[in-house]
C-alpha cells in the first residue's frame, strides 16, 4: 500500500510538538497509531519503521518526544555523544509531560477524517516502548506494542520515578511485548517483572523473545537483526490486524 507523509504541529502546554504522520494514500478510514521513537527522535531508521507500518493500513503519528528541549526537527545521532544527549533529554522531561503529549496525539488522531476514532493503538521502541506501555493507560488505546521497553520495573523514564509498573491494572486493551534476550537494558528479571504484572492484572498479552540485542529492529546499527526484525513485524502486523479487524 502506498503512503503519504507530512508533518503537523500540535501545541502541548505552549510547547510546539512536531508530529510526523504517515498514512495510506488510498482514501478510507483506518486505525490510528501513536508511534514512539527511541531517544534519538525521528531519524531515518525510525521514520522507515513508521512508514512500513503505515503501508499495512494505519495512520501513524510519531511525535518528537523531546520537543520541550530540542529545536523542531532535531535528530540526535546514535553515537556516544548522542546517547548522552538523548538520555539527558529523557531525564529532564517530566513524566506528566510525556503523558500530556500522549493525550495530544490521541486527540489529534481522533479528529483526523482518515482515522476511525474507536480504533487507536500505540507502538514504541526503547524509551518509546515504555511510553507505549504508559499510553495503554488511556481508555482509547485498544492495542499496545512495546518493543524492548526500558525502565518499566525501575521507574526510569523522566524526572522522578515513573509509576508505570504499579498502574498495569488500568490497561483496557491488549499488549504485545517484544524483547531481545541478549538485551542488557532489560535483563531477564525485568522481563519477568513486566510479564508477571500483566498476568496479575489479567491483562491480555503476548510476549515475543528473540535471541537478539537491544534496538535489534533499528537498521542502521551493528545490533540490527534482520531475521528477528522480520519475525517481529510479522507478529506485530498480525496482532494489530486481529484487534482492529472489526
Short mmCIF file of N, CA, C and O in Angstrom, two decimals, residues 13-89:
data_model
loop_
_atom_site.label_atom_id
_atom_site.label_comp_id
_atom_site.label_asym_id
_atom_site.label_seq_id
_atom_site.Cartn_x
_atom_site.Cartn_y
_atom_site.Cartn_z
N UNK A 13 0.88 22.36 26.25
CA UNK A 13 1.35 23.24 27.31
C UNK A 13 2.28 24.33 26.77
O UNK A 13 3.35 24.60 27.31
N UNK A 14 1.87 24.91 25.65
CA UNK A 14 2.57 26.01 24.99
C UNK A 14 3.91 25.62 24.38
O UNK A 14 4.73 26.48 24.06
N UNK A 15 4.16 24.34 24.24
CA UNK A 15 5.35 23.88 23.52
C UNK A 15 4.91 23.32 22.19
O UNK A 15 3.95 22.54 22.11
N UNK A 16 5.60 23.71 21.11
CA UNK A 16 5.25 23.22 19.79
C UNK A 16 5.84 21.83 19.58
O UNK A 16 7.05 21.65 19.66
N UNK A 17 4.97 20.87 19.36
CA UNK A 17 5.39 19.49 19.15
C UNK A 17 5.18 19.10 17.69
O UNK A 17 4.05 19.06 17.21
N UNK A 18 6.27 18.83 17.01
CA UNK A 18 6.17 18.30 15.64
C UNK A 18 5.75 16.84 15.70
O UNK A 18 6.26 16.05 16.50
N UNK A 19 4.79 16.48 14.84
CA UNK A 19 4.35 15.10 14.73
C UNK A 19 4.47 14.68 13.27
O UNK A 19 3.90 15.33 12.37
N UNK A 20 5.23 13.64 13.03
CA UNK A 20 5.35 13.07 11.68
C UNK A 20 4.20 12.11 11.46
O UNK A 20 3.95 11.23 12.30
N UNK A 21 3.50 12.29 10.37
CA UNK A 21 2.32 11.47 10.10
C UNK A 21 2.50 10.73 8.77
O UNK A 21 2.68 11.36 7.71
N UNK A 22 2.47 9.42 8.82
CA UNK A 22 2.48 8.57 7.63
C UNK A 22 1.14 7.86 7.55
O UNK A 22 0.65 7.33 8.56
N UNK A 23 0.53 7.87 6.38
CA UNK A 23 -0.83 7.33 6.26
C UNK A 23 -1.02 6.69 4.89
O UNK A 23 -0.34 7.05 3.92
N UNK A 24 -1.96 5.75 4.78
CA UNK A 24 -2.25 5.17 3.47
C UNK A 24 -2.68 6.23 2.46
O UNK A 24 -3.41 7.17 2.81
N UNK A 25 -2.23 6.10 1.23
CA UNK A 25 -2.58 7.06 0.19
C UNK A 25 -4.03 6.90 -0.24
O UNK A 25 -4.70 7.90 -0.56
N UNK A 26 -4.51 5.68 -0.27
CA UNK A 26 -5.88 5.42 -0.72
C UNK A 26 -6.88 6.01 0.27
O UNK A 26 -6.71 5.91 1.49
N UNK A 27 -7.93 6.62 -0.25
CA UNK A 27 -8.98 7.18 0.60
C UNK A 27 -9.61 6.06 1.41
O UNK A 27 -9.80 4.94 0.93
N UNK A 28 -9.94 6.36 2.65
CA UNK A 28 -10.56 5.36 3.52
C UNK A 28 -10.45 5.78 4.96
O UNK A 28 -9.96 6.87 5.27
N UNK A 29 -10.92 4.93 5.83
CA UNK A 29 -10.85 5.15 7.27
C UNK A 29 -10.05 4.01 7.88
O UNK A 29 -10.37 2.83 7.67
N UNK A 30 -9.00 4.35 8.61
CA UNK A 30 -8.03 3.38 9.10
C UNK A 30 -7.83 3.52 10.61
O UNK A 30 -8.12 4.55 11.20
N UNK A 31 -7.27 2.49 11.25
CA UNK A 31 -6.86 2.64 12.65
C UNK A 31 -5.73 3.66 12.76
O UNK A 31 -4.95 3.86 11.82
N UNK A 32 -5.64 4.31 13.91
CA UNK A 32 -4.57 5.26 14.17
C UNK A 32 -3.59 4.70 15.18
O UNK A 32 -3.97 3.97 16.10
N UNK A 33 -2.32 5.02 15.02
CA UNK A 33 -1.27 4.52 15.89
C UNK A 33 -0.44 5.67 16.45
O UNK A 33 0.11 6.47 15.69
N UNK A 34 -0.35 5.76 17.77
CA UNK A 34 0.58 6.67 18.42
C UNK A 34 1.94 5.97 18.41
O UNK A 34 2.11 4.93 19.05
N UNK A 35 2.89 6.54 17.69
CA UNK A 35 4.14 5.85 17.38
C UNK A 35 5.31 6.57 18.06
O UNK A 35 5.56 7.74 17.81
N UNK A 36 6.02 5.86 18.92
CA UNK A 36 7.09 6.47 19.72
C UNK A 36 8.48 6.02 19.27
O UNK A 36 8.74 4.82 19.14
N UNK A 37 9.36 6.98 19.12
CA UNK A 37 10.75 6.71 18.76
C UNK A 37 11.56 6.31 19.99
O UNK A 37 11.08 6.32 21.12
N UNK A 38 12.82 6.00 19.73
CA UNK A 38 13.78 5.83 20.81
C UNK A 38 14.34 7.22 21.18
O UNK A 38 13.80 8.24 20.75
N UNK A 39 15.40 7.27 21.96
CA UNK A 39 15.92 8.55 22.45
C UNK A 39 16.52 9.42 21.35
O UNK A 39 16.82 10.60 21.59
N UNK A 40 16.68 8.87 20.14
CA UNK A 40 17.30 9.64 19.06
C UNK A 40 16.27 10.40 18.23
O UNK A 40 16.62 11.03 17.23
N UNK A 41 15.02 10.32 18.60
CA UNK A 41 13.92 11.00 17.93
C UNK A 41 13.73 10.46 16.50
O UNK A 41 13.99 9.30 16.23
N UNK A 42 13.26 11.32 15.60
CA UNK A 42 12.75 10.84 14.31
C UNK A 42 13.80 10.86 13.21
O UNK A 42 13.65 11.54 12.19
N UNK A 43 14.83 10.07 13.40
CA UNK A 43 15.83 9.88 12.36
C UNK A 43 15.34 8.90 11.31
O UNK A 43 14.27 8.30 11.42
N UNK A 44 16.14 8.70 10.28
CA UNK A 44 15.74 7.86 9.16
C UNK A 44 15.32 6.44 9.56
O UNK A 44 14.33 5.92 9.04
N UNK A 45 16.05 5.75 10.46
CA UNK A 45 15.63 4.39 10.81
C UNK A 45 14.24 4.34 11.44
O UNK A 45 13.46 3.42 11.16
N UNK A 46 13.92 5.31 12.29
CA UNK A 46 12.61 5.32 12.94
C UNK A 46 11.53 5.71 11.94
O UNK A 46 10.42 5.13 11.93
N UNK A 47 11.82 6.66 11.07
CA UNK A 47 10.84 7.06 10.05
C UNK A 47 10.55 5.89 9.12
O UNK A 47 9.39 5.67 8.72
N UNK A 48 11.57 5.11 8.79
CA UNK A 48 11.33 3.93 7.94
C UNK A 48 10.40 2.94 8.63
O UNK A 48 9.53 2.33 7.98
N UNK A 49 10.55 2.78 9.93
CA UNK A 49 9.66 1.88 10.67
C UNK A 49 8.23 2.42 10.68
O UNK A 49 7.27 1.66 10.50
N UNK A 50 8.08 3.72 10.86
CA UNK A 50 6.75 4.33 10.83
C UNK A 50 6.11 4.17 9.46
O UNK A 50 4.91 3.82 9.34
N UNK A 51 6.89 4.41 8.41
CA UNK A 51 6.38 4.27 7.05
C UNK A 51 5.97 2.83 6.75
O UNK A 51 4.96 2.57 6.09
N UNK A 52 6.78 1.91 7.23
CA UNK A 52 6.49 0.49 7.00
C UNK A 52 5.15 0.11 7.60
O UNK A 52 4.32 -0.54 6.94
N UNK A 53 4.91 0.54 8.83
CA UNK A 53 3.64 0.23 9.47
C UNK A 53 2.48 0.89 8.75
O UNK A 53 1.43 0.26 8.55
N UNK A 54 2.65 2.13 8.32
CA UNK A 54 1.57 2.84 7.62
C UNK A 54 1.15 2.08 6.37
O UNK A 54 -0.04 2.07 6.01
N UNK A 55 2.11 1.44 5.72
CA UNK A 55 1.81 0.71 4.50
C UNK A 55 0.88 -0.48 4.68
O UNK A 55 0.33 -1.00 3.71
N UNK A 56 0.69 -0.90 5.92
CA UNK A 56 -0.25 -2.00 6.20
C UNK A 56 -1.66 -1.48 6.50
O UNK A 56 -2.54 -2.26 6.85
N UNK A 57 -1.86 -0.17 6.37
CA UNK A 57 -3.20 0.37 6.54
C UNK A 57 -3.43 1.03 7.88
O UNK A 57 -4.47 0.83 8.50
N UNK A 58 -2.46 1.87 8.30
CA UNK A 58 -2.57 2.58 9.58
C UNK A 58 -2.16 4.04 9.38
O UNK A 58 -1.24 4.33 8.61
N UNK A 59 -2.84 4.92 10.11
CA UNK A 59 -2.41 6.31 10.17
C UNK A 59 -1.47 6.41 11.37
O UNK A 59 -1.90 6.25 12.52
N UNK A 60 -0.20 6.61 11.09
CA UNK A 60 0.84 6.55 12.11
C UNK A 60 1.28 7.97 12.46
O UNK A 60 1.73 8.72 11.59
N UNK A 61 1.15 8.33 13.73
CA UNK A 61 1.51 9.67 14.20
C UNK A 61 2.66 9.56 15.19
O UNK A 61 2.51 9.00 16.28
N UNK A 62 3.83 10.10 14.81
CA UNK A 62 5.05 9.96 15.60
C UNK A 62 5.50 11.33 16.11
O UNK A 62 5.99 12.15 15.33
N UNK A 63 5.35 11.60 17.40
CA UNK A 63 5.76 12.90 17.95
C UNK A 63 7.26 12.95 18.24
O UNK A 63 7.91 11.92 18.48
N UNK A 64 7.81 14.17 18.21
CA UNK A 64 9.16 14.37 18.72
C UNK A 64 9.07 14.41 20.24
O UNK A 64 8.49 15.34 20.82
N UNK A 65 9.64 13.41 20.89
CA UNK A 65 9.40 13.24 22.33
C UNK A 65 10.12 14.26 23.19
O UNK A 65 9.76 14.47 24.34
N UNK A 66 11.13 14.93 22.62
CA UNK A 66 11.89 15.91 23.40
C UNK A 66 11.66 17.33 22.88
O UNK A 66 12.55 18.17 22.92
N UNK A 67 10.45 17.61 22.43
CA UNK A 67 10.18 18.91 21.81
C UNK A 67 10.32 20.08 22.77
O UNK A 67 10.50 21.22 22.34
N UNK A 68 10.25 19.83 24.07
CA UNK A 68 10.42 20.93 25.03
C UNK A 68 11.89 21.33 25.20
O UNK A 68 12.17 22.40 25.75
N UNK A 69 12.79 20.47 24.76
CA UNK A 69 14.22 20.69 25.00
C UNK A 69 15.03 20.86 23.72
O UNK A 69 16.08 21.50 23.74
N UNK A 70 14.56 20.29 22.63
CA UNK A 70 15.31 20.31 21.38
C UNK A 70 14.57 21.13 20.32
O UNK A 70 13.34 21.14 20.30
N UNK A 71 15.31 21.81 19.44
CA UNK A 71 14.66 22.53 18.34
C UNK A 71 13.85 21.58 17.45
O UNK A 71 14.17 20.39 17.33
N UNK A 72 12.82 22.12 16.83
CA UNK A 72 11.98 21.31 15.94
C UNK A 72 12.83 20.67 14.85
O UNK A 72 13.71 21.30 14.26
N UNK A 73 12.58 19.39 14.61
CA UNK A 73 13.30 18.68 13.56
C UNK A 73 14.63 18.10 13.99
O UNK A 73 15.35 17.52 13.16
N UNK A 74 14.97 18.21 15.27
CA UNK A 74 16.26 17.70 15.73
C UNK A 74 16.30 16.17 15.69
O UNK A 74 15.42 15.51 16.24
N UNK A 75 17.31 15.66 15.04
CA UNK A 75 17.60 14.23 15.06
C UNK A 75 18.90 14.05 15.82
O UNK A 75 19.92 14.65 15.48
N UNK A 76 18.87 13.25 16.87
CA UNK A 76 20.05 13.02 17.69
C UNK A 76 20.83 11.84 17.10
O UNK A 76 20.26 10.79 16.82
N UNK A 77 22.12 12.04 16.89
CA UNK A 77 22.94 11.00 16.27
C UNK A 77 23.10 9.81 17.22
O UNK A 77 23.37 10.00 18.42
N UNK A 78 23.00 8.59 16.71
CA UNK A 78 23.11 7.40 17.55
C UNK A 78 24.55 7.01 17.82
O UNK A 78 24.99 5.89 17.51
N UNK A 79 25.31 7.95 18.42
CA UNK A 79 26.69 7.66 18.80
C UNK A 79 26.83 7.93 20.29
O UNK A 79 25.84 8.15 20.99
N UNK A 80 28.06 7.91 20.80
CA UNK A 80 28.27 8.09 22.24
C UNK A 80 27.73 9.43 22.73
O UNK A 80 27.05 9.50 23.76
N UNK A 81 28.03 10.50 21.99
CA UNK A 81 27.56 11.82 22.41
C UNK A 81 26.03 11.90 22.30
O UNK A 81 25.37 12.48 23.16
N UNK A 82 25.50 11.32 21.24
CA UNK A 82 24.05 11.33 21.07
C UNK A 82 23.34 10.55 22.16
O UNK A 82 22.27 10.96 22.63
N UNK A 83 23.93 9.44 22.56
CA UNK A 83 23.33 8.65 23.64
C UNK A 83 23.29 9.46 24.94
O UNK A 83 22.27 9.46 25.65
N UNK A 84 24.38 10.17 25.23
CA UNK A 84 24.39 11.02 26.43
C UNK A 84 23.35 12.13 26.32
O UNK A 84 22.62 12.42 27.27
N UNK A 85 23.27 12.73 25.15
CA UNK A 85 22.31 13.83 24.93
C UNK A 85 20.87 13.33 25.05
O UNK A 85 20.04 13.94 25.73
N UNK A 86 20.56 12.21 24.40
CA UNK A 86 19.21 11.68 24.44
C UNK A 86 18.81 11.26 25.84
O UNK A 86 17.68 11.52 26.28
N UNK A 87 19.72 10.60 26.55
CA UNK A 87 19.41 10.17 27.92
C UNK A 87 19.23 11.37 28.84
O UNK A 87 18.39 11.35 29.74
N UNK A 88 19.99 12.43 28.60
CA UNK A 88 19.84 13.64 29.41
C UNK A 88 18.50 14.31 29.13
O UNK A 88 17.80 14.76 30.04
N UNK A 89 18.10 14.36 27.85
CA UNK A 89 16.78 14.89 27.50
C UNK A 89 15.68 14.09 28.18
O UNK A 89 14.69 14.66 28.67
#
